[in-house]
Short mmCIF file of C-alpha atoms and ligand atoms in Angstrom, two decimals:
data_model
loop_
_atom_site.label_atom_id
_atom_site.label_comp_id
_atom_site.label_asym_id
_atom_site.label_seq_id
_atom_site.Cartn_x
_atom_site.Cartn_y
_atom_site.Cartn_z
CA UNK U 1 0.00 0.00 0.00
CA UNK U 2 1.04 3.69 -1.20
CA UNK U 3 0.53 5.54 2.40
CA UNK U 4 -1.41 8.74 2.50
CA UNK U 5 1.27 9.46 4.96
CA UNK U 6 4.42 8.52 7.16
CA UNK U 7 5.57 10.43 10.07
CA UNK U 8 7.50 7.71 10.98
CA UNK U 9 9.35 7.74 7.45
CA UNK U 10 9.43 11.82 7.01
CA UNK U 11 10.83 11.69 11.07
CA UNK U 12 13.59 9.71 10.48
CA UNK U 13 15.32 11.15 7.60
CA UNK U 14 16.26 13.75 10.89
CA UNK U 15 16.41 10.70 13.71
CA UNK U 16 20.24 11.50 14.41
CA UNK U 17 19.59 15.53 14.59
CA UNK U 18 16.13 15.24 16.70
CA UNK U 19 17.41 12.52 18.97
CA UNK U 20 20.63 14.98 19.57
CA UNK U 21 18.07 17.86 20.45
CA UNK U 22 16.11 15.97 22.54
CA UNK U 23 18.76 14.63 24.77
CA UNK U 24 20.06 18.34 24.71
CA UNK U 25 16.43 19.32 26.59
CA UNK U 26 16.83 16.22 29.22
CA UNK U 27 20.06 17.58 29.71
CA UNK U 28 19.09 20.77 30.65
CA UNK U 29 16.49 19.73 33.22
CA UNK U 30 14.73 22.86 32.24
CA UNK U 31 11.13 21.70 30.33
CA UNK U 32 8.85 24.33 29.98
CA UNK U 33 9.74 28.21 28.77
CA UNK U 34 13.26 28.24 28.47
CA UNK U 35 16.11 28.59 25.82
CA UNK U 36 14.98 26.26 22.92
CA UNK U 37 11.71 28.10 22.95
CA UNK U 38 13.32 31.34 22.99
CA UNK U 39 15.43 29.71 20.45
CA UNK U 40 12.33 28.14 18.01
CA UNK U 41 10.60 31.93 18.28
CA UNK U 42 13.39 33.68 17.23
CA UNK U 43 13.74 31.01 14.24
CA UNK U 44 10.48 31.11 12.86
CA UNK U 45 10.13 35.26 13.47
CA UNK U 46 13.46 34.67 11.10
CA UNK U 47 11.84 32.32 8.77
CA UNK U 48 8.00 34.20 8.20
CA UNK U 49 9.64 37.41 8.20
CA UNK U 50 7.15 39.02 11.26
CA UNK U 51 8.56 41.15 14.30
CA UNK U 52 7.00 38.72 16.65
CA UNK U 53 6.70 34.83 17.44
CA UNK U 54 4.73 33.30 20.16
CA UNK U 55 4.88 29.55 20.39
CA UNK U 56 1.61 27.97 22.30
CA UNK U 57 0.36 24.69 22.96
CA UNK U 58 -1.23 23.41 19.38
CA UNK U 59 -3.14 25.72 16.23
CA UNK U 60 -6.43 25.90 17.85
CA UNK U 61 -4.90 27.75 20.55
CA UNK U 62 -2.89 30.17 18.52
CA UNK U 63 -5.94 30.94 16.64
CA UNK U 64 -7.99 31.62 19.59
CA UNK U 65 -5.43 33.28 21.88
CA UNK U 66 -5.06 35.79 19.11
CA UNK U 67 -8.77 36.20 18.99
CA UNK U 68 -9.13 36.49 22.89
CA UNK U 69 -6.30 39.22 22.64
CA UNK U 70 -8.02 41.13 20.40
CA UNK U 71 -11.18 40.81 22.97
CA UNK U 72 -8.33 41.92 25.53
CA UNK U 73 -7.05 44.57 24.08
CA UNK U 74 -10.57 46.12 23.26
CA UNK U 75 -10.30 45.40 19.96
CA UNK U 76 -12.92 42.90 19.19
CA UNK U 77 -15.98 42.65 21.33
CA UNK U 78 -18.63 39.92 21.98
CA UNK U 79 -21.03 39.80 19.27
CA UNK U 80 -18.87 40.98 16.65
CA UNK U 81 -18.65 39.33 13.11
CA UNK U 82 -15.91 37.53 11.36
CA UNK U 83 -15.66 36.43 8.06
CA UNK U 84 -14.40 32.69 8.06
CA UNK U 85 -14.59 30.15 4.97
CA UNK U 86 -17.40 27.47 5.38
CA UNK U 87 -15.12 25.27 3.67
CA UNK U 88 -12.22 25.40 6.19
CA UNK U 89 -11.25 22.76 8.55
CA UNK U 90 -13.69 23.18 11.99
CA UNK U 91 -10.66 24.38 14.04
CA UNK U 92 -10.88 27.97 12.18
CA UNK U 93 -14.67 28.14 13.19
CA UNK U 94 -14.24 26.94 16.37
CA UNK U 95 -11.24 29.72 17.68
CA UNK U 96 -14.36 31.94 16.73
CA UNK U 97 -17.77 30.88 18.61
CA UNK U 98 -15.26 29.87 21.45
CA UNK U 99 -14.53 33.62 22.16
CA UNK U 100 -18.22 34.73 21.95
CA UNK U 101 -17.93 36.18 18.55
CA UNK U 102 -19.90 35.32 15.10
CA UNK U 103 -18.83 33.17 12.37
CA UNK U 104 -20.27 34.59 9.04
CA UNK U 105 -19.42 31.57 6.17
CA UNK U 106 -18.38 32.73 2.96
CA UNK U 107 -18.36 30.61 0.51
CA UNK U 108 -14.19 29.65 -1.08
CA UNK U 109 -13.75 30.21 -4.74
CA UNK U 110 -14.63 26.68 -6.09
CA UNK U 111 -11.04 26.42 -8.31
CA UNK U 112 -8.82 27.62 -5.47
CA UNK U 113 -10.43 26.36 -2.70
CA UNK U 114 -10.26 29.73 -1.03
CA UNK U 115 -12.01 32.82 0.02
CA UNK U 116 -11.61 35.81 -2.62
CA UNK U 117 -11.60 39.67 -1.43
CA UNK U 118 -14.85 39.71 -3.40
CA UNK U 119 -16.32 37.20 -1.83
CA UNK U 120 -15.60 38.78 1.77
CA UNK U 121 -16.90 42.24 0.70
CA UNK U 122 -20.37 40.77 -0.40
CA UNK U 123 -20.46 39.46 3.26
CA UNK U 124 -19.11 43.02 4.54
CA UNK U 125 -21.98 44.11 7.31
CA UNK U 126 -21.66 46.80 9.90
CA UNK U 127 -20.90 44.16 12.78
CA UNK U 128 -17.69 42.61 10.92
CA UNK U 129 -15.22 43.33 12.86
CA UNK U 130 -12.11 40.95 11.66
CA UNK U 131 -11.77 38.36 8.45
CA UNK U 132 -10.10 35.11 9.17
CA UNK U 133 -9.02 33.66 5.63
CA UNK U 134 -7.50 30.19 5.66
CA UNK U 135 -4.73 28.98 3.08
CA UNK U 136 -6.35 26.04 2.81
CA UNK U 137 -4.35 22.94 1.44
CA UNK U 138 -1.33 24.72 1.34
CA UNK U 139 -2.00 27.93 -1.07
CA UNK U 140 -2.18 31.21 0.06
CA UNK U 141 -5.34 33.51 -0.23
CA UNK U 142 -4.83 36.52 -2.54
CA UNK U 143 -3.54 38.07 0.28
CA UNK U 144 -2.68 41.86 -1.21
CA UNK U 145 -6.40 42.22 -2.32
CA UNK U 146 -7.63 40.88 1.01
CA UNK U 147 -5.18 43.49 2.91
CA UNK U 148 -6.23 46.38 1.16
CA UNK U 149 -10.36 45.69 1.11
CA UNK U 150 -9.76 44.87 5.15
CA UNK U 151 -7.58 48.27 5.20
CA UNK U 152 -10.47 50.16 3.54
CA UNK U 153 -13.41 48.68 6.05
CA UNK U 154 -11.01 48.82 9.20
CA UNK U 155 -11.09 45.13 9.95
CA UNK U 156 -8.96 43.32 11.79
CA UNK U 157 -7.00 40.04 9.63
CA UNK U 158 -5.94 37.15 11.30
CA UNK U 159 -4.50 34.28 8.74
CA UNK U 160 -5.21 30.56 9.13
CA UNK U 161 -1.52 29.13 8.53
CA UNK U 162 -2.33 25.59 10.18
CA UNK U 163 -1.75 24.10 6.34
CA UNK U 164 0.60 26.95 4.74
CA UNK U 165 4.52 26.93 6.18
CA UNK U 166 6.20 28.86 3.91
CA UNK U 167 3.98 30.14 1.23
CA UNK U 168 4.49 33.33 -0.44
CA UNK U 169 2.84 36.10 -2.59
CA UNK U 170 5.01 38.31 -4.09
CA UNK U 171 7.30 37.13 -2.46
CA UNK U 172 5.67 37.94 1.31
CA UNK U 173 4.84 34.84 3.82
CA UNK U 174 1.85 33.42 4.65
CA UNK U 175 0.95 34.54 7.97
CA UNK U 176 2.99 38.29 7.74
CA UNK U 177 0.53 39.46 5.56
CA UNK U 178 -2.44 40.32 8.09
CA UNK U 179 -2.34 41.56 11.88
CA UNK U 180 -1.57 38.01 12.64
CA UNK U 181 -0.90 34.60 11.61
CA UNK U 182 -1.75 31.48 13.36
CA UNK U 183 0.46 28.50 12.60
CA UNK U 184 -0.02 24.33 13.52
CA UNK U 185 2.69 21.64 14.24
CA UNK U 186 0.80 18.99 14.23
CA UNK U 187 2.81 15.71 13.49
CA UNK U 188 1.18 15.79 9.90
CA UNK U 189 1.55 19.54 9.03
CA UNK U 190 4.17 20.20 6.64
CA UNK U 191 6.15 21.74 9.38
CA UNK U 192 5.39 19.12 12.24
CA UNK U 193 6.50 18.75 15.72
CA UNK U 194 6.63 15.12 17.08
CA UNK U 195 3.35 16.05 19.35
CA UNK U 196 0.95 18.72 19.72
CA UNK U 197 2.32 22.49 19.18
CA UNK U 198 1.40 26.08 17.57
CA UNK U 199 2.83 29.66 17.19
CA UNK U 200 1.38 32.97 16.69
CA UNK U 201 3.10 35.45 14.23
CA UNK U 202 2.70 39.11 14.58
CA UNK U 203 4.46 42.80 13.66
CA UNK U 204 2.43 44.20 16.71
CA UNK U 205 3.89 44.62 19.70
CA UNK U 206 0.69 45.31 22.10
CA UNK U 207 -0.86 41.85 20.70
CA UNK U 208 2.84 39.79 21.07
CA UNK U 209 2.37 41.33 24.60
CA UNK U 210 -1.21 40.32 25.33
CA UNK U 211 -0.58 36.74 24.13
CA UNK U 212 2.77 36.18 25.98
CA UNK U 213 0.62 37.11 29.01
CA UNK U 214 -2.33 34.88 28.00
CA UNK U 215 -0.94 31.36 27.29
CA UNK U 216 0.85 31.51 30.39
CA UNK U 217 -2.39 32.13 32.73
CA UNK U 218 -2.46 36.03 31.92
CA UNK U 219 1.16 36.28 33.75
CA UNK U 220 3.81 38.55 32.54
CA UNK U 221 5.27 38.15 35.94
CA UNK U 222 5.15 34.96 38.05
CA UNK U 223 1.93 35.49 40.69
CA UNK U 224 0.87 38.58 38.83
CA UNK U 225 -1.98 37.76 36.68
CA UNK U 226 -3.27 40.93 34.16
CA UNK U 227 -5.65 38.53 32.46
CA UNK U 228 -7.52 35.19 32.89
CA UNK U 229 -5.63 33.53 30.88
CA UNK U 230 -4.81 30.22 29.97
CA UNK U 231 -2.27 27.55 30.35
CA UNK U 232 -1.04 27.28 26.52
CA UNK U 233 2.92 27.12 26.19
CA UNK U 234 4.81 25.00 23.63
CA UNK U 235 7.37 23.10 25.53
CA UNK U 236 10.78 22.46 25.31
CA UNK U 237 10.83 19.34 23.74
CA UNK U 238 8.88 20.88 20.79
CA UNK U 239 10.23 23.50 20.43
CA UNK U 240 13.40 21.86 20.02
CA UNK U 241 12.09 19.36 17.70
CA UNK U 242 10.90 22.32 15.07
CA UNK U 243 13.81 24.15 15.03
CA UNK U 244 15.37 20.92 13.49
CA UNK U 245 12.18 20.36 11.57
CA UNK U 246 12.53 23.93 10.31
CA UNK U 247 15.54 23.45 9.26
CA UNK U 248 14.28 20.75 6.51
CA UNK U 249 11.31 22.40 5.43
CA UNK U 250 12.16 24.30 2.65
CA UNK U 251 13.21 20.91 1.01
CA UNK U 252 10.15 19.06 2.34
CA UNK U 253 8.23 22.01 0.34
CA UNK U 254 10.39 21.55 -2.66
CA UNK U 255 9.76 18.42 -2.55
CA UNK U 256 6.21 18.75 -2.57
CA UNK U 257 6.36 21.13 -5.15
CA UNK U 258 8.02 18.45 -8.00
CA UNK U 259 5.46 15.69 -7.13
CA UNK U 260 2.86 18.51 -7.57
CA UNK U 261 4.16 19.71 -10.57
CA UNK U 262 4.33 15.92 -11.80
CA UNK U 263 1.14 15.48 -10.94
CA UNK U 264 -0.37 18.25 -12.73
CA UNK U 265 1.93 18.01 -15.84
CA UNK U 266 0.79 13.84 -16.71
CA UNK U 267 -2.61 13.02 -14.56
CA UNK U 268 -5.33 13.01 -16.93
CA UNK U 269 -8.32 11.30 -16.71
CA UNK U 270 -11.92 13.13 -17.65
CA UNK U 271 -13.08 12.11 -14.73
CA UNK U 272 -10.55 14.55 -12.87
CA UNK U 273 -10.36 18.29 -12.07
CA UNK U 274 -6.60 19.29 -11.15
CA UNK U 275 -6.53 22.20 -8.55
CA UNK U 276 -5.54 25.58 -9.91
CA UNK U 277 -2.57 27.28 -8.66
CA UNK U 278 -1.85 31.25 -8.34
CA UNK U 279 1.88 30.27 -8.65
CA UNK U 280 4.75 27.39 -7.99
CA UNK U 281 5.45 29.77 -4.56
CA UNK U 282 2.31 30.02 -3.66
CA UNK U 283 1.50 26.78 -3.38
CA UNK U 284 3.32 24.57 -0.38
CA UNK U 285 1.09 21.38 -1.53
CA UNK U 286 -0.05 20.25 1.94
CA UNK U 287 -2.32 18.45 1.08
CA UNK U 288 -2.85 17.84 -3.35
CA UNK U 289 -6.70 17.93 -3.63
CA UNK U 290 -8.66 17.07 -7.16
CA UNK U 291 -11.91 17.05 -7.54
CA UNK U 292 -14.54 14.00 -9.01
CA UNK U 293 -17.91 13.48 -9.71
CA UNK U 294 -17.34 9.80 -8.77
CA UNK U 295 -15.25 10.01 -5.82
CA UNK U 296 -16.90 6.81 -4.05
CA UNK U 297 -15.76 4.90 -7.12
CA UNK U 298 -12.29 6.33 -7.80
CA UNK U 299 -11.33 5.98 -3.87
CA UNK U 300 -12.43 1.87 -3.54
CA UNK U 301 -10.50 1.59 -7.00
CA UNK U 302 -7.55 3.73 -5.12
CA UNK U 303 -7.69 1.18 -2.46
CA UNK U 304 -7.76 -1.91 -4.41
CA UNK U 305 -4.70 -0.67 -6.32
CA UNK U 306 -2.93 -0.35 -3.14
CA UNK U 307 -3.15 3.77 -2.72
CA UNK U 308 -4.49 5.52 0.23
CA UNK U 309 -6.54 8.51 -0.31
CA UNK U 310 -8.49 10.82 2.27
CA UNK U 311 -11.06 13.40 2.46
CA UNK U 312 -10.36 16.78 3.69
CA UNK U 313 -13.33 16.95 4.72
CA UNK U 314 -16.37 14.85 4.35
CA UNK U 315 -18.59 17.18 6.17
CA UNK U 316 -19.15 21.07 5.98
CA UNK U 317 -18.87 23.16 9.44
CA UNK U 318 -22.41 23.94 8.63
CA UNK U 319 -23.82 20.48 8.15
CA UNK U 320 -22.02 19.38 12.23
CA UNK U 321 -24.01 18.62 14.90
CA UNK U 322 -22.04 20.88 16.82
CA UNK U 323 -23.37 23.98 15.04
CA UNK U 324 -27.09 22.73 14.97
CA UNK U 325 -28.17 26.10 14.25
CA UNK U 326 -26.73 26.21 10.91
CA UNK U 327 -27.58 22.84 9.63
CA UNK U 328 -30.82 24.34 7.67
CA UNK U 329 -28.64 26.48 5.71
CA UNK U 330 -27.30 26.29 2.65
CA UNK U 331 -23.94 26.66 1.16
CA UNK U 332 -24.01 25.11 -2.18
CA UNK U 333 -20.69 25.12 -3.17
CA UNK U 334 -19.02 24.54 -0.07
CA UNK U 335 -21.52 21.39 0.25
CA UNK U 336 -20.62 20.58 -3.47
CA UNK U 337 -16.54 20.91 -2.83
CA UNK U 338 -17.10 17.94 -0.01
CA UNK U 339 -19.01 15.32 -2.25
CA UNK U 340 -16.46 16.42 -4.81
CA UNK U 341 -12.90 16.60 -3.32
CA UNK U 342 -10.34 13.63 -2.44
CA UNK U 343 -6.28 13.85 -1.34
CA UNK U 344 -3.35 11.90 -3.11
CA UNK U 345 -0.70 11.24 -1.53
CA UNK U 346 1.91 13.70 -1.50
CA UNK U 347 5.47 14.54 0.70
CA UNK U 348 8.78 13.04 0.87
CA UNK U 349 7.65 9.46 1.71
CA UNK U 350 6.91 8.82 -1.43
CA UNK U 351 9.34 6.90 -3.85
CA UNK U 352 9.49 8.18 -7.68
CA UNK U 353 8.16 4.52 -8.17
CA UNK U 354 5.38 5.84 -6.18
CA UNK U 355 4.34 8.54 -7.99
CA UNK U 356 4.51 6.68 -10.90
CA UNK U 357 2.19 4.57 -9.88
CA UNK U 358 -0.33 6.77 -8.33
CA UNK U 359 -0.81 8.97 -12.29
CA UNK U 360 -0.42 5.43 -14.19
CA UNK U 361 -3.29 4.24 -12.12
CA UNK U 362 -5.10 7.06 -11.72
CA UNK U 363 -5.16 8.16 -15.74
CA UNK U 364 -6.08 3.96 -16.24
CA UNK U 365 -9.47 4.86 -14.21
CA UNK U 366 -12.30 3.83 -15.96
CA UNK U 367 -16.02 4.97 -14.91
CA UNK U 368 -19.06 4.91 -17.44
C1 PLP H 1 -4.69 21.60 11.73
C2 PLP H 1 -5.50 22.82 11.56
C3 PLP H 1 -5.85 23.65 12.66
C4 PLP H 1 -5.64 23.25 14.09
O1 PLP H 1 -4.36 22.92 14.45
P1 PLP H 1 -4.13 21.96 15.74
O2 PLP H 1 -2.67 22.11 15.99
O3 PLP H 1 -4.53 20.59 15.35
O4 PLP H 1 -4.95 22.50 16.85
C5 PLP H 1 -6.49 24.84 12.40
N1 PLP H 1 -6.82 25.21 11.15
C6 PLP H 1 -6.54 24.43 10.08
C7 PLP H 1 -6.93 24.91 8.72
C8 PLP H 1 -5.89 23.21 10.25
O5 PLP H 1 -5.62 22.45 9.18
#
């Protein structure tokens, strides 16, 4: 079998560098805020290009530590609106009804899989307050059109980075295009620590402030608490892990990039719809999505063919049980995109014999 995925493969290309870093942190005897995260946050704020890095305890966090900040900071307030896919993974969503604010859906543009700044302006009311655009799969959201309709209505941006390490437009990184970017390390993120972990990225010095206070129970000061905050730190041991990690991921991308570029230069099959790119940079191919009419079909023959394919996602934020509310509504395309879309396999697992074998057998797909 061809597998979606293998941490333990993509892991130990670096076992003799992360086993080194990790007995560095026992070492120490120092496990929780201490020199390798100091170390990680000045990496990545050297990596994305932002003033600011914040590592926390997993993605969901850094989205909604960023959010409560804003609340904080007097910024947001409860009640307010923000503009979120209703394609996006429920994690996005989720950072925003936690907080007491209101997740307006807009429908993604159905070729990119994203939102577009003239999608977000339709959904423009006087109670949006902050637009929360996901790079969803791995491509970034035309992020200069989205800055300068947010600049024009005074919204606040915070950027979904969870699938997006490394992405550019002109040249400018996913997550240092808005007034923050929130970034997962899960295990199977492109960038992935070996356990749960996140970061904020910010230029702004009164939100890197607010947050530092936050995930650490709303203590800038040991015993001194300026917020009720939470316990949300990225420890040692992770911390140490991605700076290794972060060190490979500009080949993992490249990587990516050629068995992207493979597969949209030779698969061919009528019954497939290859994503549409802005740009090779653009694109950090977390996850390679097509689209089918006859994805039931194409997945079992997949499988019997010995290739493991996923869904990202079988079922729309609206359509979960845990948003009852909205399960009467209707988002057609967003609905349509998860009957439609299935995942290859794609990262540095995979053996050229691999990806050979995944177009051969996917252009040899019959369906009538
Ligand atoms: C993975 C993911 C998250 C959440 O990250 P965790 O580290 O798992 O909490 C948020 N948003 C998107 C789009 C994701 O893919």
């Amino acid at each position: 079998m061809i597998p979606f995925l293998d941490l333990k493969k993509i892991n130990q290309q670096h076992a003799e560098e992360l086993k080194n870093a990790c007995s560095r942190v026992i070492d120490s005897g120092w496990y929780i805020m201490g020199n390798e995260l100091k170390e990680f946050e000045a990496n990545f704020v050297n990596y994305t290009g932002s003033r600011y890095c914040l590592g926390v305890a997993n993605g969901l966090d850094a989205l909604l530590l960023v959010l409560r900040a804003w609340k904080e900071l007097g910024k947001l307030n409860a009640g307010d609106e923000v503009i979120v896919p209703s394609n996006t993974y429920i994690a996005s969503i989720l950072a925003i009804s936690e907080n007491d604010l209101v997740p307006v859906l807009v429908e993604p543009d159905t070729n990119t899989f994203n939102l577009t700044a003239d999608s977000i302006k339709k959904a423009i009311t006087p109670r949006t307050r902050a637009i929360l655009p996901v790079h969803l799969y791995g491509q970034i959201c035309p992020m200069d059109e989205i800055m300068a309709l947010a600049n024009d209505a005074n919204l606040l941006v915070l950027e979904d980075c969870a699938q997006s390490h490394g992405a550019t437009l002109s040249g400018k990184q996913a997550g240092s295009w808005g007034h923050a970017g929130a970034f997962s390390f899960y295990p199977g993120k492109n960038l992935g620590a070996l356990g749960d972990a996140g970061a904020v990225v910010t230029d702004d010095a009164d939100l890197y402030s607010a947050i530092s206070a936050l995930r650490n129970y709303g203590s800038h000061e040991k015993y001194k608490n300026i917020y009720q905050g939470v316990n949300s730190r990225l420890d040692e041991i992770q911390a140490a892990m991605l700076s290794v990690k972060l060190n490979h991921l500009d080949n993992e991308t490249e990587i990516r990039r050629r068995i992207a570029n493979t597969y949209l230069k030779k698969i061919n099959n009528p019954h497939i719809i290859l994503p549409q790119v802005i740009d090779d940079k653009s694109h950090v191919w977390h996850l390679f999505v097509v689209k089918t009419k006859v994805r039931k079909e194409l997945q079992s023959y997949l499988d019997e063919n010995g290739i493991q394919t996923l869904i990202h996602y079988p079922i729309p934020p609206h359509k979960q049980k845990a948003y009852a509310d909205w399960n009467e509504l209707s988002y057609p395309i967003s609905e349509r995109l998860h009957q439609e879309v299935i995942s290859l396999p794609i990262g540095s697992h995979l053996t050229d014999a691999d990806i050979d074998k995944i177009i051969n057998t996917i252009n040899a797909f019959l369906y009538n």
